[in-house]
mmCIF file of C-alpha atoms in Angstrom:
data_model
loop_
_atom_site.group_PDB
_atom_site.id
_atom_site.type_symbol
_atom_site.label_atom_id
_atom_site.label_comp_id
_atom_site.label_asym_id
_atom_site.label_seq_id
_atom_site.Cartn_x
_atom_site.Cartn_y
_atom_site.Cartn_z
ATOM 1 C CA MET A 1340 73.752 89.158 8.090
ATOM 2 C CA MET A 1341 74.338 87.708 11.619
ATOM 3 C CA GLU A 1342 72.259 84.737 12.556
ATOM 4 C CA ALA A 1343 70.158 84.616 15.739
ATOM 5 C CA SER A 1344 72.332 81.931 17.338
ATOM 6 C CA GLU A 1345 75.441 84.079 16.969
ATOM 7 C CA VAL A 1346 73.710 87.086 18.596
ATOM 8 C CA HIS A 1347 72.664 84.919 21.537
ATOM 9 C CA GLU A 1348 76.227 83.697 22.031
ATOM 10 C CA GLU A 1349 77.523 87.283 22.025
ATOM 11 C CA VAL A 1350 75.022 88.384 24.700
ATOM 12 C CA LYS A 1351 75.977 85.456 26.960
ATOM 13 C CA GLU A 1352 79.624 86.370 26.556
ATOM 14 C CA LYS A 1353 78.951 89.929 27.750
ATOM 15 C CA LYS A 1354 77.128 88.674 30.887
ATOM 16 C CA LYS A 1355 80.074 86.639 32.111
ATOM 17 C CA ILE A 1356 81.555 87.805 35.442
ATOM 18 C CA HIS A 1357 85.242 87.284 35.994
ATOM 19 C CA PHE A 1358 86.343 86.435 39.588
ATOM 20 C CA ALA A 1359 89.861 87.122 40.748
ATOM 21 C CA VAL A 1360 91.533 84.065 42.257
ATOM 22 C CA PRO A 1361 93.477 85.020 45.418
ATOM 23 C CA SER A 1362 97.175 84.563 45.180
ATOM 24 C CA THR A 1363 98.881 82.066 47.467
ATOM 25 C CA GLU A 1364 101.599 84.593 48.168
ATOM 26 C CA PRO A 1365 101.009 87.212 50.895
ATOM 27 C CA THR A 1366 99.776 90.532 49.599
ATOM 28 C CA GLN A 1367 102.068 93.486 50.183
ATOM 29 C CA LEU A 1368 100.167 96.190 52.096
ATOM 30 C CA ASP A 1369 100.614 99.807 51.315
ATOM 31 C CA PRO A 1370 102.800 101.451 54.025
ATOM 32 C CA ARG A 1371 100.108 104.084 54.564
ATOM 33 C CA GLN A 1372 97.567 101.356 55.337
ATOM 34 C CA VAL A 1373 99.940 99.787 57.846
ATOM 35 C CA GLU A 1374 100.369 103.133 59.592
ATOM 36 C CA MET A 1375 96.593 103.607 59.783
ATOM 37 C CA ILE A 1376 96.171 100.159 61.366
ATOM 38 C CA ARG A 1377 98.889 100.905 63.913
ATOM 39 C CA ARG A 1378 97.231 104.152 64.920
ATOM 40 C CA ARG A 1379 93.799 102.551 65.149
ATOM 41 C CA ARG A 1380 94.871 99.542 67.235
ATOM 42 C CA PRO A 1381 97.079 100.225 70.282
ATOM 43 C CA THR A 1382 100.107 98.044 70.822
ATOM 44 C CA PRO A 1383 100.734 96.226 74.136
ATOM 45 C CA ALA A 1384 103.300 98.877 75.024
ATOM 46 C CA THR A 1385 100.664 101.559 74.551
ATOM 47 C CA LEU A 1386 98.227 99.638 76.737
ATOM 48 C CA PHE A 1387 100.817 99.401 79.511
ATOM 49 C CA ARG A 1388 101.468 103.132 79.318
ATOM 50 C CA VAL A 1389 97.743 103.823 79.664
ATOM 51 C CA ALA A 1390 97.400 101.415 82.607
ATOM 52 C CA ASP A 1391 100.359 102.988 84.411
ATOM 53 C CA GLN A 1392 98.778 106.421 84.375
ATOM 54 C CA PRO A 1393 97.288 107.224 87.820
ATOM 55 C CA CYS A 1394 93.521 107.474 88.031
ATOM 56 C CA PRO A 1395 92.224 110.819 89.366
ATOM 57 C CA GLU A 1396 89.929 108.951 91.793
ATOM 58 C CA ASP A 1397 92.899 106.986 93.157
ATOM 59 C CA ASP A 1398 94.870 110.202 93.639
ATOM 60 C CA TYR A 1399 91.909 111.687 95.508
ATOM 61 C CA SER A 1400 91.636 108.652 97.805
ATOM 62 C CA THR A 1401 95.360 108.683 98.513
ATOM 63 C CA GLY A 1402 95.170 112.384 99.356
ATOM 64 C CA GLN A 1403 92.297 111.741 101.747
ATOM 65 C CA GLY A 1404 94.308 109.018 103.467
ATOM 66 C CA HIS A 1405 97.252 111.359 103.976
ATOM 67 C CA GLU A 1406 94.861 114.008 105.299
ATOM 68 C CA ALA A 1407 93.501 111.584 107.902
ATOM 69 C CA ILE A 1408 97.032 110.671 109.018
ATOM 70 C CA LYS A 1409 97.878 114.362 109.451
ATOM 71 C CA ILE A 1410 94.808 114.843 111.643
ATOM 72 C CA VAL A 1411 95.967 111.970 113.857
ATOM 73 C CA GLU A 1412 99.344 113.634 114.258
ATOM 74 C CA GLN A 1413 97.683 116.941 115.147
ATOM 75 C CA ILE A 1414 95.575 115.214 117.808
ATOM 76 C CA LEU A 1415 98.636 113.577 119.357
ATOM 77 C CA THR A 1416 100.565 116.838 119.539
ATOM 78 C CA GLN A 1417 97.665 118.471 121.428
ATOM 79 C CA GLU A 1418 97.369 115.952 124.253
ATOM 80 C CA GLU A 1419 97.600 118.756 126.809
ATOM 81 C CA ASN A 1420 94.348 120.124 125.355
ATOM 82 C CA TRP A 1421 92.426 116.877 125.700
ATOM 83 C CA LYS A 1422 89.466 117.259 128.011
ATOM 84 C CA PHE A 1423 89.045 114.348 130.425
ATOM 85 C CA GLU A 1424 85.529 112.899 130.439
ATOM 86 C CA LYS A 1425 85.588 109.612 132.359
ATOM 87 C CA ASN A 1426 87.514 106.413 133.071
ATOM 88 C CA ASN A 1427 86.936 102.899 134.389
ATOM 89 C CA ASP A 1428 88.511 100.547 136.926
ATOM 90 C CA VAL A 1429 91.034 99.088 134.485
ATOM 91 C CA GLY A 1430 92.462 102.461 133.512
ATOM 92 C CA ASP A 1431 90.718 103.160 130.206
ATOM 93 C CA CYS A 1432 90.189 106.909 129.809
ATOM 94 C CA VAL A 1433 87.871 108.886 127.546
ATOM 95 C CA TYR A 1434 88.807 112.391 126.408
ATOM 96 C CA THR A 1435 87.285 114.904 124.000
ATOM 97 C CA LEU A 1436 88.852 117.443 121.679
ATOM 98 C CA GLU A 1437 87.323 120.013 119.343
ATOM 99 C CA ILE A 1438 88.847 119.710 115.866
ATOM 100 C CA PRO A 1439 88.232 122.433 113.241
ATOM 101 C CA TYR A 1440 85.942 121.253 110.414
ATOM 102 C CA HIS A 1441 85.396 117.918 112.184
ATOM 103 C CA GLY A 1442 83.748 118.946 115.430
ATOM 104 C CA LYS A 1443 83.834 117.227 118.791
ATOM 105 C CA THR A 1444 86.062 114.162 118.775
ATOM 106 C CA PHE A 1445 86.059 111.391 121.379
ATOM 107 C CA ILE A 1446 89.384 109.797 122.288
ATOM 108 C CA LEU A 1447 89.710 106.439 124.047
ATOM 109 C CA LYS A 1448 93.108 105.680 125.533
ATOM 110 C CA GLY A 1449 93.844 102.309 127.061
ATOM 111 C CA LEU A 1450 96.393 99.543 127.531
ATOM 112 C CA LEU A 1451 96.070 96.227 125.691
ATOM 113 C CA GLN A 1452 97.668 93.117 127.157
ATOM 114 C CA CYS A 1453 99.060 91.944 123.828
ATOM 115 C CA PRO A 1454 101.714 92.975 121.312
ATOM 116 C CA ALA A 1455 100.702 95.758 118.971
ATOM 117 C CA GLU A 1456 101.846 93.544 116.080
ATOM 118 C CA LEU A 1457 99.059 91.092 116.949
ATOM 119 C CA VAL A 1458 96.439 93.849 116.893
ATOM 120 C CA TYR A 1459 97.859 95.047 113.600
ATOM 121 C CA GLN A 1460 97.649 91.598 112.015
ATOM 122 C CA GLU A 1461 94.237 90.595 113.386
ATOM 123 C CA VAL A 1462 92.366 93.907 113.311
ATOM 124 C CA ILE A 1463 94.003 96.318 110.906
ATOM 125 C CA LEU A 1464 94.873 93.879 108.117
ATOM 126 C CA GLN A 1465 91.666 91.846 108.358
ATOM 127 C CA PRO A 1466 88.767 94.307 108.630
ATOM 128 C CA GLU A 1467 86.351 91.724 107.235
ATOM 129 C CA LYS A 1468 86.641 89.877 110.571
ATOM 130 C CA MET A 1469 85.319 92.885 112.447
ATOM 131 C CA VAL A 1470 81.797 91.454 112.368
ATOM 132 C CA GLN A 1471 83.068 88.571 114.525
ATOM 133 C CA TRP A 1472 84.138 90.714 117.475
ATOM 134 C CA ASN A 1473 82.261 94.009 117.023
ATOM 135 C CA ARG A 1474 78.555 93.454 117.631
ATOM 136 C CA THR A 1475 77.661 96.924 116.342
ATOM 137 C CA ILE A 1476 78.948 96.114 112.830
ATOM 138 C CA SER A 1477 76.862 93.834 110.607
ATOM 139 C CA ALA A 1478 78.984 94.006 107.434
ATOM 140 C CA CYS A 1479 82.459 95.077 106.391
ATOM 141 C CA GLN A 1480 84.184 94.720 103.034
ATOM 142 C CA ILE A 1481 87.039 96.202 101.017
ATOM 143 C CA LEU A 1482 85.779 97.970 97.900
ATOM 144 C CA GLN A 1483 89.139 98.911 96.429
ATOM 145 C CA ARG A 1484 92.835 98.662 97.247
ATOM 146 C CA VAL A 1485 94.309 101.926 96.015
ATOM 147 C CA ASP A 1486 97.915 101.119 96.933
ATOM 148 C CA ASP A 1487 99.889 99.131 99.505
ATOM 149 C CA ASN A 1488 98.862 101.499 102.304
ATOM 150 C CA THR A 1489 95.476 102.841 101.181
ATOM 151 C CA SER A 1490 92.115 101.171 100.600
ATOM 152 C CA VAL A 1491 88.418 102.034 100.401
ATOM 153 C CA SER A 1492 86.114 100.088 102.730
ATOM 154 C CA TYR A 1493 82.387 99.758 103.291
ATOM 155 C CA ASP A 1494 80.894 99.132 106.750
ATOM 156 C CA VAL A 1495 77.313 98.738 107.943
ATOM 157 C CA SER A 1496 76.339 99.316 111.565
ATOM 158 C CA SER A 1497 73.380 97.566 113.140
ATOM 159 C CA GLY A 1498 70.318 99.467 114.282
ATOM 160 C CA ALA A 1499 69.672 99.909 117.992
ATOM 161 C CA ALA A 1500 66.977 100.706 120.552
ATOM 162 C CA GLY A 1501 64.300 98.752 118.740
ATOM 163 C CA GLY A 1502 64.625 100.746 115.550
ATOM 164 C CA VAL A 1503 64.956 104.171 117.155
ATOM 165 C CA VAL A 1504 68.548 104.284 115.900
ATOM 166 C CA SER A 1505 68.544 103.411 112.206
ATOM 167 C CA PRO A 1506 71.233 101.223 110.625
ATOM 168 C CA ARG A 1507 74.031 103.314 109.166
ATOM 169 C CA ASP A 1508 76.596 102.632 106.490
ATOM 170 C CA PHE A 1509 80.068 104.073 106.009
ATOM 171 C CA VAL A 1510 82.342 104.421 102.997
ATOM 172 C CA ASN A 1511 85.831 105.195 104.260
ATOM 173 C CA VAL A 1512 89.290 105.714 102.876
ATOM 174 C CA ARG A 1513 91.662 103.821 105.171
ATOM 175 C CA ARG A 1514 95.389 104.327 105.418
ATOM 176 C CA VAL A 1515 98.019 102.761 107.666
ATOM 177 C CA GLU A 1516 101.606 103.908 108.149
ATOM 178 C CA ARG A 1517 104.600 103.160 110.306
ATOM 179 C CA LYS A 1518 105.572 106.181 112.402
ATOM 180 C CA ARG A 1519 108.754 105.502 114.374
ATOM 181 C CA ASP A 1520 107.524 103.279 117.258
ATOM 182 C CA CYS A 1521 103.866 103.340 116.198
ATOM 183 C CA TYR A 1522 101.362 101.813 113.835
ATOM 184 C CA VAL A 1523 99.094 104.617 112.703
ATOM 185 C CA SER A 1524 95.794 103.702 111.046
ATOM 186 C CA ALA A 1525 93.329 106.368 109.961
ATOM 187 C CA GLY A 1526 90.001 106.465 108.152
ATOM 188 C CA ILE A 1527 88.016 109.309 106.621
ATOM 189 C CA SER A 1528 84.597 109.342 104.947
ATOM 190 C CA THR A 1529 84.491 109.368 101.158
ATOM 191 C CA VAL A 1530 82.294 108.417 98.197
ATOM 192 C CA HIS A 1531 82.657 105.435 95.872
ATOM 193 C CA SER A 1532 80.788 104.606 92.686
ATOM 194 C CA SER A 1533 80.180 100.993 93.739
ATOM 195 C CA LYS A 1534 78.358 101.996 96.939
ATOM 196 C CA PRO A 1535 75.962 104.925 96.418
ATOM 197 C CA PRO A 1536 73.631 105.846 99.315
ATOM 198 C CA HIS A 1537 70.930 103.228 99.961
ATOM 199 C CA HIS A 1538 67.439 103.879 101.295
ATOM 200 C CA ARG A 1539 67.857 101.131 103.912
ATOM 201 C CA TYR A 1540 70.722 102.923 105.644
ATOM 202 C CA VAL A 1541 71.624 106.384 106.842
ATOM 203 C CA ARG A 1542 74.876 107.287 105.098
ATOM 204 C CA ASP A 1543 77.347 108.565 107.668
ATOM 205 C CA GLU A 1544 78.857 111.615 106.048
ATOM 206 C CA ASP A 1545 79.116 115.296 106.787
ATOM 207 C CA GLU A 1546 76.439 117.046 104.735
ATOM 208 C CA ASP A 1547 76.835 120.473 106.335
ATOM 209 C CA GLU A 1548 80.515 121.023 105.671
ATOM 210 C CA GLU A 1549 82.464 120.904 102.460
ATOM 211 C CA GLU A 1550 85.265 119.151 104.300
ATOM 212 C CA ASP A 1551 85.064 115.396 104.802
ATOM 213 C CA LYS A 1552 84.404 114.063 108.284
ATOM 214 C CA VAL A 1553 86.953 111.884 110.005
ATOM 215 C CA ILE A 1554 85.232 108.675 111.099
ATOM 216 C CA ASN A 1555 87.932 106.771 112.961
ATOM 217 C CA LEU A 1556 91.540 107.523 113.768
ATOM 218 C CA PRO A 1557 93.240 104.844 115.885
ATOM 219 C CA LEU A 1558 96.897 104.739 116.866
ATOM 220 C CA LEU A 1559 98.694 101.536 117.870
ATOM 221 C CA LEU A 1560 101.967 101.946 119.768
ATOM 222 C CA SER A 1561 104.280 98.980 119.230
ATOM 223 C CA ARG A 1562 106.784 99.843 121.954
ATOM 224 C CA THR A 1563 104.427 100.330 124.883
ATOM 225 C CA ASN A 1564 101.619 98.051 123.620
ATOM 226 C CA GLN A 1565 99.268 100.968 124.078
ATOM 227 C CA GLN A 1566 96.210 101.602 121.953
ATOM 228 C CA LEU A 1567 94.702 104.997 121.307
ATOM 229 C CA ASN A 1568 91.367 105.116 119.483
ATOM 230 C CA VAL A 1569 90.120 108.400 118.119
ATOM 231 C CA GLY A 1570 86.640 108.826 116.621
ATOM 232 C CA ASP A 1571 84.081 111.577 116.086
ATOM 233 C CA ASP A 1572 80.882 111.875 118.076
ATOM 234 C CA ASP A 1573 78.868 109.999 115.415
ATOM 235 C CA ASP A 1574 80.789 106.739 115.510
ATOM 236 C CA ASP A 1575 81.801 104.321 118.240
ATOM 237 C CA ASP A 1576 83.554 101.365 116.619
ATOM 238 C CA ASN A 1577 84.861 101.329 113.114
ATOM 239 C CA GLY A 1578 87.654 99.014 112.009
ATOM 240 C CA ASP A 1579 90.570 100.174 109.923
ATOM 241 C CA GLU A 1580 92.685 98.394 107.402
ATOM 242 C CA GLY A 1581 95.848 98.936 105.452
ATOM 243 C CA ASP A 1582 99.136 97.391 104.515
ATOM 244 C CA GLU A 1583 102.549 97.930 105.968
ATOM 245 C CA GLU A 1584 104.887 100.751 105.042
ATOM 246 C CA GLY A 1585 108.551 99.929 104.970
ATOM 247 C CA ASP A 1586 109.475 96.910 107.146
ATOM 248 C CA ILE A 1587 106.354 97.092 109.271
ATOM 249 C CA ASN A 1588 105.909 93.326 109.667
ATOM 250 C CA GLY A 1589 109.434 92.793 110.856
ATOM 251 C CA GLN A 1590 109.268 95.102 113.862
ATOM 252 C CA ASP A 1591 109.716 93.718 117.350
ATOM 253 C CA ASN A 1592 107.549 94.871 120.216
#
């Protein structure tokens, strides 16, 4: 017959828990587990492939920029259809032209006593400085640089006439290109997630048409030092920005 002390020892023996001591040698993983980890966690090469894929929003902005440039070219090829409105003593002339889907467009043509390269560097490439020389603009910033020639900007115009004219804001796609002897800079209204409409401002955009409204389409001629500003009837001064295409900075005037 088993004594009580022996029974107690047997019960304690059954309650013992055995812990496995980890080996100092690296554990060999099952190849299937390795494959699962690889699929679950992208490699740097995979990340680069994902980053290189164009964003649909960027493609849309680039397309808008090209569209604005094409409209500039159409305006220039129709100079014989420009309707003269007025001029001043120094030779600046204002014309108008009806553009399908964009309405009545005002064109200012004048001569600047400086190289076009200077205007390109000071005005086109530095739109943030526009508040320093354009009293109608209270803010200007670059929201996104899509590529070397295309960017998305945000401008705010000051109110006028003691509050009769409300402050307005603009979200534009801007593009600049080199066209033979010209610097061509164009802007067209767009939307951007970082700048939704704000109750303090009237968003300048075409709500009646499905097509986007061209806000500002200036042309800078490097050979003749002539500036041609093109804008719709809802905007007077709106800066444009972009980067050079080809060897734009190395051109002589």
